[in-house]
Amino acid sequence: MREHIDLTRIHAVIFDTDGVVTDSARVHAAAWKRVFDEFLRGLDRPFVPFDIREDYLRHVDGRERHDGVREFLRSRGIDLPEGSPDDPPGSPTVHGLGAAKDGYFLQQVRRYGVAAFPQTIRLVCELRHRGARTGVVSASRHCAEILSCAGVAHLFDTRVDGVEAARLRLPGKPDPALFLEAARRLAVPPDHAAIVEDAAPGVEAGSRGGFALVIGIAPEETAEALRARGAHIVVPTLDDLPVTGRTPVHAP
């Protein structure tokens, strides 16, 4: 049989939020580009803009906000002070740039909303219909608002997001802590759970966490990068991933 989710051995599936459940990854990327381009234009060096296809995917996607600032600036050889959470948005500190990005992101979400990917929701509903548990994780502190805005919060048995990560002092991806906490709350050990990710740090987190199945979402031209970080399966769309192994037991 082609690649599939076998529910005789997988009892729970944990989904990343941005870019997997909702289309909010594009809003994150646009907010990062605005922040970094504004910052880079003010430096005493030739302006090289933030590239969404390269810089966002390589240095920012899937990471906690301040980790994303640090990783991107490090890639450009730029060292900024950490600053503090009280720094005004746009200040030349890690916290200042992070605050600016947060403001731009929320502005767009609240003005235009976000949508859930139909293929992901079909898969989530199929899993729940067959008796599997479902969870969602995100590095974002706004995950609850995003899921509510998209109308899909009720489809997940647990959520571990940036708010919970801060409260529990969980490290960000590629550390597996977010996924492991979600599995713990679902009462399913990692070796009987799967994760679904579109970002390399998240895929690596699933691999490091010992999850039975690490599913990556990527077009064929970038699929190898996720396989190299530990994905067992890489598909261009979740429509290509059937569910087997359990008779449907209830509606989602």
XYZ file of N, CA, C and O in Angstrom, residues 83-210:
512
model
N 17.586 43.008 24.729
C 16.566 43.955 25.144
C 15.650 43.325 26.176
O 16.017 42.372 26.861
N 14.421 43.856 26.274
C 13.467 43.335 27.254
C 12.068 43.357 26.655
O 11.824 44.022 25.642
N 11.117 42.648 27.284
C 9.741 42.657 26.767
C 9.104 44.041 26.737
O 8.084 44.231 26.069
N 9.696 45.005 27.435
C 9.139 46.357 27.440
C 9.639 47.222 26.282
O 9.194 48.365 26.124
N 10.555 46.696 25.454
C 11.089 47.490 24.350
C 9.979 47.862 23.367
O 9.151 47.021 23.003
N 9.947 49.103 22.901
C 8.940 49.497 21.906
C 9.105 48.689 20.618
O 10.228 48.340 20.235
N 8.015 48.376 19.935
C 8.104 47.654 18.667
C 9.032 48.364 17.687
O 8.948 49.584 17.507
N 9.932 47.602 17.072
C 10.867 48.158 16.107
C 12.180 48.590 16.699
O 13.098 48.961 15.956
N 12.322 48.547 18.026
C 13.607 48.882 18.648
C 14.681 47.920 18.150
O 14.389 46.750 17.865
N 15.939 48.384 18.024
C 17.005 47.519 17.517
C 17.492 46.516 18.563
O 18.655 46.492 18.962
N 16.561 45.688 19.023
C 16.852 44.593 19.948
C 16.070 43.372 19.488
O 15.133 43.479 18.682
N 16.430 42.217 20.031
C 15.687 41.001 19.688
C 14.217 41.158 20.083
O 13.309 40.842 19.310
N 13.966 41.665 21.271
C 12.580 41.837 21.726
C 11.866 42.921 20.928
O 10.664 42.799 20.639
N 12.571 43.985 20.564
C 11.954 45.057 19.806
C 11.490 44.603 18.425
O 10.377 44.929 17.994
N 12.336 43.857 17.713
C 11.942 43.354 16.394
C 10.830 42.314 16.528
O 9.901 42.279 15.702
N 10.916 41.483 17.561
C 9.859 40.504 17.776
C 8.516 41.160 18.047
O 7.480 40.708 17.556
N 8.527 42.250 18.819
C 7.283 42.959 19.114
C 6.690 43.592 17.865
O 5.464 43.596 17.667
N 7.541 44.141 17.006
C 7.053 44.721 15.756
C 6.392 43.671 14.888
O 5.317 43.891 14.308
N 7.034 42.507 14.793
C 6.457 41.430 13.985
C 5.112 41.001 14.541
O 4.137 40.792 13.802
N 5.026 40.881 15.860
C 3.787 40.463 16.496
C 2.664 41.452 16.174
O 1.535 41.054 15.868
N 2.983 42.734 16.220
C 1.974 43.743 15.933
C 1.485 43.682 14.506
O 0.273 43.749 14.247
N 2.396 43.555 13.551
C 2.001 43.462 12.142
C 1.153 42.221 11.899
O 0.155 42.254 11.163
N 1.546 41.103 12.500
C 0.821 39.848 12.302
C -0.609 39.958 12.811
O -1.573 39.624 12.098
N -0.774 40.433 14.036
C -2.115 40.535 14.607
C -2.989 41.514 13.824
O -4.194 41.294 13.652
N -2.388 42.591 13.359
C -3.126 43.564 12.566
C -3.746 42.909 11.339
O -4.923 43.132 11.013
N -2.981 42.082 10.660
C -3.476 41.425 9.450
C -4.512 40.349 9.759
O -5.537 40.232 9.073
N -4.264 39.562 10.805
C -5.202 38.497 11.162
C -6.553 39.093 11.544
O -7.618 38.611 11.119
N -6.532 40.146 12.350
C -7.780 40.732 12.833
C -8.517 41.506 11.745
O -9.734 41.663 11.806
N -7.787 41.963 10.750
C -8.430 42.692 9.654
C -8.971 41.751 8.594
O -10.092 41.936 8.100
N -8.172 40.726 8.241
C -8.541 39.876 7.102
C -8.891 38.440 7.479
O -9.446 37.713 6.664
N -8.560 38.022 8.695
C -8.852 36.658 9.106
C -7.868 35.644 8.545
O -6.930 35.985 7.820
N -8.081 34.396 8.904
C -7.290 33.282 8.374
C -8.250 32.154 8.014
O -9.376 32.105 8.514
N -7.790 31.272 7.175
C -8.610 30.129 6.754
C -7.894 28.834 7.072
O -6.661 28.777 7.120
N -8.677 27.802 7.307
C -8.115 26.467 7.491
C -7.983 25.790 6.139
O -8.779 26.028 5.224
N -6.973 24.938 6.008
C -6.787 24.193 4.765
C -7.814 23.066 4.706
O -7.850 22.215 5.608
N -8.631 23.014 3.670
C -9.671 21.976 3.604
C -9.113 20.555 3.674
O -9.717 19.689 4.316
N -7.970 20.304 3.040
C -7.428 18.947 3.047
C -6.996 18.518 4.447
O -7.123 17.339 4.813
N -6.501 19.469 5.244
C -6.134 19.145 6.620
C -7.378 18.850 7.444
O -7.409 17.885 8.222
N -8.393 19.653 7.291
C -9.610 19.446 8.069
C -10.286 18.140 7.684
O -10.825 17.433 8.547
N -10.239 17.781 6.417
C -10.783 16.480 6.018
C -10.046 15.354 6.727
O -10.656 14.385 7.201
N -8.712 15.467 6.809
C -7.925 14.427 7.473
C -8.227 14.402 8.966
O -8.402 13.315 9.550
N -8.284 15.555 9.606
C -8.587 15.606 11.036
C -9.941 14.960 11.312
O -10.088 14.154 12.247
N -10.932 15.278 10.518
C -12.267 14.711 10.711
C -12.267 13.201 10.500
O -12.927 12.454 11.248
N -11.523 12.745 9.516
C -11.427 11.298 9.269
C -10.769 10.595 10.453
O -11.228 9.533 10.906
N -9.699 11.164 10.970
C -9.017 10.574 12.126
C -9.959 10.480 13.321
O -10.053 9.433 13.986
N -10.664 11.549 13.604
C -11.576 11.569 14.747
C -12.753 10.611 14.535
O -13.214 9.954 15.474
N -13.218 10.539 13.307
C -14.314 9.636 12.962
C -13.922 8.179 13.205
O -14.772 7.344 13.540
N -12.636 7.903 13.082
C -12.133 6.539 13.281
C -11.600 6.307 14.701
O -11.000 5.272 14.974
N -11.769 7.270 15.586
C -11.421 7.055 16.981
C -10.039 7.510 17.402
O -9.657 7.303 18.560
N -9.276 8.134 16.517
C -7.957 8.640 16.898
C -8.115 9.993 17.590
O -9.063 10.739 17.341
N -7.166 10.309 18.455
C -7.157 11.600 19.125
C -6.331 12.588 18.298
O -5.438 12.183 17.549
N -6.638 13.860 18.434
C -5.937 14.870 17.644
C -5.481 16.013 18.547
O -6.191 16.421 19.474
N -4.296 16.536 18.261
C -3.759 17.673 18.986
C -3.161 18.671 18.024
O -2.935 18.365 16.846
N -2.896 19.873 18.528
C -2.314 20.912 17.699
C -1.256 21.645 18.518
O -1.412 21.833 19.727
N -0.146 22.001 17.876
C 0.909 22.746 18.545
C 1.265 23.969 17.703
O 1.012 24.022 16.503
N 1.867 24.945 18.365
C 2.324 26.143 17.674
C 3.306 26.880 18.560
O 3.154 26.903 19.789
N 4.296 27.485 17.949
C 5.200 28.360 18.689
C 4.544 29.701 18.981
O 5.015 30.466 19.823
N 3.435 29.999 18.321
C 2.775 31.293 18.441
C 1.959 31.391 19.728
O 1.285 30.444 20.137
N 1.989 32.583 20.333
C 1.124 32.860 21.480
C -0.307 33.160 21.039
O -1.188 33.346 21.885
N -0.548 33.236 19.751
C -1.869 33.588 19.230
C -2.575 32.392 18.604
O -3.534 32.560 17.850
N -2.115 31.199 18.929
C -2.681 29.997 18.320
C -4.177 29.876 18.589
O -4.951 29.561 17.686
N -4.603 30.120 19.825
C -6.028 29.976 20.153
C -6.871 30.927 19.311
O -7.930 30.544 18.791
N -6.412 32.156 19.148
C -7.154 33.130 18.346
C -7.193 32.709 16.880
O -8.223 32.849 16.206
N -6.086 32.184 16.376
C -6.022 31.748 14.982
C -6.997 30.598 14.735
O -7.768 30.600 13.761
N -6.976 29.589 15.612
C -7.864 28.439 15.442
C -9.328 28.857 15.561
O -10.184 28.376 14.814
N -9.621 29.748 16.497
C -10.991 30.237 16.660
C -11.436 31.020 15.437
O -12.558 30.849 14.941
N -10.538 31.860 14.918
C -10.846 32.663 13.735
C -11.142 31.761 12.536
O -12.026 32.050 11.727
N -10.409 30.652 12.442
C -10.600 29.715 11.332
C -11.761 28.759 11.570
O -12.127 27.994 10.668
N -12.320 28.767 12.786
C -13.473 27.931 13.087
C -13.169 26.462 13.281
O -14.048 25.615 13.069
N -11.943 26.126 13.734
C -11.560 24.711 13.828
C -11.062 24.307 15.208
O -10.608 23.172 15.396
N -11.163 25.181 16.202
C -10.618 24.875 17.526
C -11.237 23.609 18.118
O -10.558 22.846 18.830
N -12.507 23.360 17.828
C -13.214 22.220 18.412
C -12.729 20.877 17.887
O -13.103 19.827 18.436
N -11.925 20.877 16.847
C -11.482 19.618 16.238
C -10.232 19.033 16.898
O -9.768 17.975 16.477
N -9.733 19.686 17.929
C -8.503 19.211 18.557
C -8.721 18.973 20.051
O -9.303 19.802 20.749
N -8.242 17.829 20.514
C -8.421 17.453 21.913
C -7.485 18.216 22.845
O -7.777 18.326 24.040
N -6.384 18.700 22.331
C -5.476 19.492 23.141
C -4.728 20.473 22.264
O -4.596 20.258 21.052
N -4.248 21.552 22.891
C -3.460 22.576 22.198
C -2.293 22.952 23.089
O -2.463 23.261 24.266
N -1.080 22.902 22.514
C 0.116 23.358 23.228
C 0.736 24.451 22.363
O 1.257 24.177 21.284
N 0.660 25.688 22.837
C 1.089 26.821 22.022
C 2.144 27.645 22.748
O 2.687 27.222 23.765
N 2.403 28.836 22.218
C 3.431 29.674 22.802
C 3.114 30.124 24.211
O 4.024 30.328 25.021
N 1.829 30.288 24.520
C 1.437 30.663 25.884
C 1.788 29.543 26.849
O 2.380 29.770 27.919
N 1.438 28.316 26.474
C 1.747 27.172 27.323
C 3.252 26.917 27.398
O 3.775 26.529 28.447
N 3.938 27.122 26.289
C 5.395 26.934 26.282
C 6.064 27.881 27.270
O 6.982 27.496 28.005
N 5.595 29.133 27.301
C 6.161 30.100 28.251
C 5.814 29.710 29.686
O 6.667 29.784 30.582
N 4.591 29.296 29.914
C 4.161 28.935 31.271
C 4.931 27.736 31.803
O 5.339 27.711 32.974
N 5.156 26.743 30.934
C 5.835 25.514 31.342
C 7.337 25.557 31.087
O 8.036 24.593 31.374
N 7.803 26.677 30.495
C 9.219 26.855 30.169
C 9.707 25.750 29.222
O 10.763 25.157 29.406
N 8.915 25.502 28.201
C 9.267 24.500 27.196
C 10.131 25.145 26.121
O 9.778 26.207 25.595
N 11.258 24.542 25.756
C 12.072 25.087 24.662
C 11.359 24.945 23.332
O 10.487 24.086 23.153
N 11.714 25.814 22.387
C 11.095 25.782 21.071
C 11.694 24.728 20.163
O 12.719 24.118 20.465
N 11.040 24.526 19.025
C 11.538 23.604 18.014
C 12.911 24.096 17.526
O 13.141 25.304 17.482
N 13.821 23.182 17.233
C 13.663 21.741 16.983
C 13.662 20.845 18.218
O 13.701 19.628 18.087
N 13.666 21.412 19.413
C 13.461 20.587 20.601
C 12.052 19.993 20.527
O 11.102 20.673 20.127
N 11.866 18.739 20.912
C 10.550 18.096 20.774
C 9.563 18.420 21.887
O 8.470 17.846 21.924
N 9.889 19.345 22.784
C 9.086 19.545 23.992
C 7.617 19.835 23.717
O 6.732 19.329 24.422
N 7.304 20.678 22.722
C 5.904 21.003 22.431
C 5.120 19.751 22.046
O 4.003 19.514 22.532
N 5.698 18.941 21.173
C 5.015 17.730 20.718
C 4.899 16.705 21.843
O 3.877 16.029 21.975
N 5.938 16.578 22.648
C 5.901 15.623 23.756
C 4.850 16.020 24.788
O 4.165 15.153 25.348
N 4.702 17.313 25.048
C 3.675 17.758 25.982
C 2.282 17.486 25.423
O 1.375 17.056 26.167
N 2.100 17.702 24.122
C 0.806 17.389 23.514
C 0.503 15.896 23.608
O -0.626 15.508 23.944
N 1.490 15.052 23.337
C 1.287 13.605 23.441
C 0.948 13.208 24.878
O 0.075 12.358 25.119
N 1.630 13.822 25.835
C 1.348 13.528 27.244
C -0.099 13.868 27.579
O -0.805 13.091 28.249
N -0.582 15.010 27.111
C -1.953 15.416 27.399
C -2.973 14.519 26.706
O -4.097 14.358 27.187
N -2.580 13.954 25.590
C -3.459 13.029 24.874
C -3.392 11.612 25.440
O -4.136 10.729 24.997
N -2.477 11.408 26.405
C -2.272 10.093 27.032
C -1.873 9.035 26.008
O -2.294 7.880 26.094
N -1.059 9.451 25.047
C -0.554 8.535 24.014
C 0.962 8.676 23.950
O 1.474 9.785 23.769
N 1.708 7.581 24.124
C 3.167 7.690 24.053
C 3.624 8.046 22.641
O 2.934 7.725 21.658
N 4.780 8.701 22.502
C 5.251 9.096 21.171
C 5.362 7.948 20.182
O 5.140 8.152 18.988
N 5.687 6.748 20.667
C 5.840 5.631 19.736
C 4.500 5.078 19.248
O 4.461 4.095 18.495
N 3.396 5.731 19.644
C 2.074 5.405 19.097
C 1.394 6.665 18.569
O 0.161 6.707 18.457
N 2.209 7.688 18.273
C 1.647 8.949 17.799
C 2.379 9.411 16.548
O 3.526 9.030 16.299
N 1.696 10.243 15.775
C 2.280 10.836 14.573
C 2.235 12.353 14.704
O 1.420 12.900 15.441
N 3.141 13.031 13.995
C 3.066 14.480 13.892
C 3.011 14.863 12.409
O 3.485 14.118 11.542
N 2.422 16.025 12.160
C 2.333 16.547 10.795
C 2.936 17.954 10.806
O 2.478 18.821 11.549
N 3.935 18.168 9.984
C 4.705 19.415 9.973
C 5.036 19.841 8.550
O 5.135 18.996 7.656
N 5.227 21.155 8.356
C 5.700 21.645 7.064
C 7.045 22.350 7.184
O 7.600 22.768 6.168
N 7.575 22.482 8.402
C 8.820 23.211 8.628
C 9.911 22.261 9.108
O 9.647 21.348 9.900
N 11.141 22.507 8.659
C 12.255 21.635 9.011
C 12.477 21.536 10.517
O 12.706 20.433 11.029
N 12.434 22.641 11.294
C 12.625 22.491 12.746
C 11.570 21.605 13.394
O 11.862 20.858 14.329
N 10.328 21.671 12.901
C 9.273 20.837 13.444
C 9.458 19.376 13.106
O 9.223 18.489 13.936
N 9.873 19.100 11.879
C 10.164 17.721 11.482
C 11.285 17.152 12.343
O 11.214 16.023 12.844
N 12.331 17.940 12.537
C 13.435 17.490 13.389
C 12.959 17.234 14.818
O 13.384 16.267 15.466
N 12.060 18.084 15.308
C 11.523 17.891 16.652
C 10.792 16.551 16.755
O 10.942 15.824 17.744
N 9.991 16.211 15.748
C 9.292 14.939 15.760
C 10.233 13.757 15.746
O 10.027 12.765 16.451
N 11.286 13.869 14.957
C 12.274 12.803 14.890
C 12.996 12.641 16.218
O 13.168 11.528 16.733
N 13.403 13.751 16.807
C 14.112 13.710 18.077
C 13.235 13.227 19.220
O 13.721 12.663 20.201
N 11.927 13.450 19.086
C 11.000 13.032 20.130
C 10.616 11.567 20.077
O 9.881 11.101 20.949
N 11.079 10.837 19.072
C 10.791 9.423 18.978
C 9.378 9.092 18.543
O 8.838 8.027 18.882
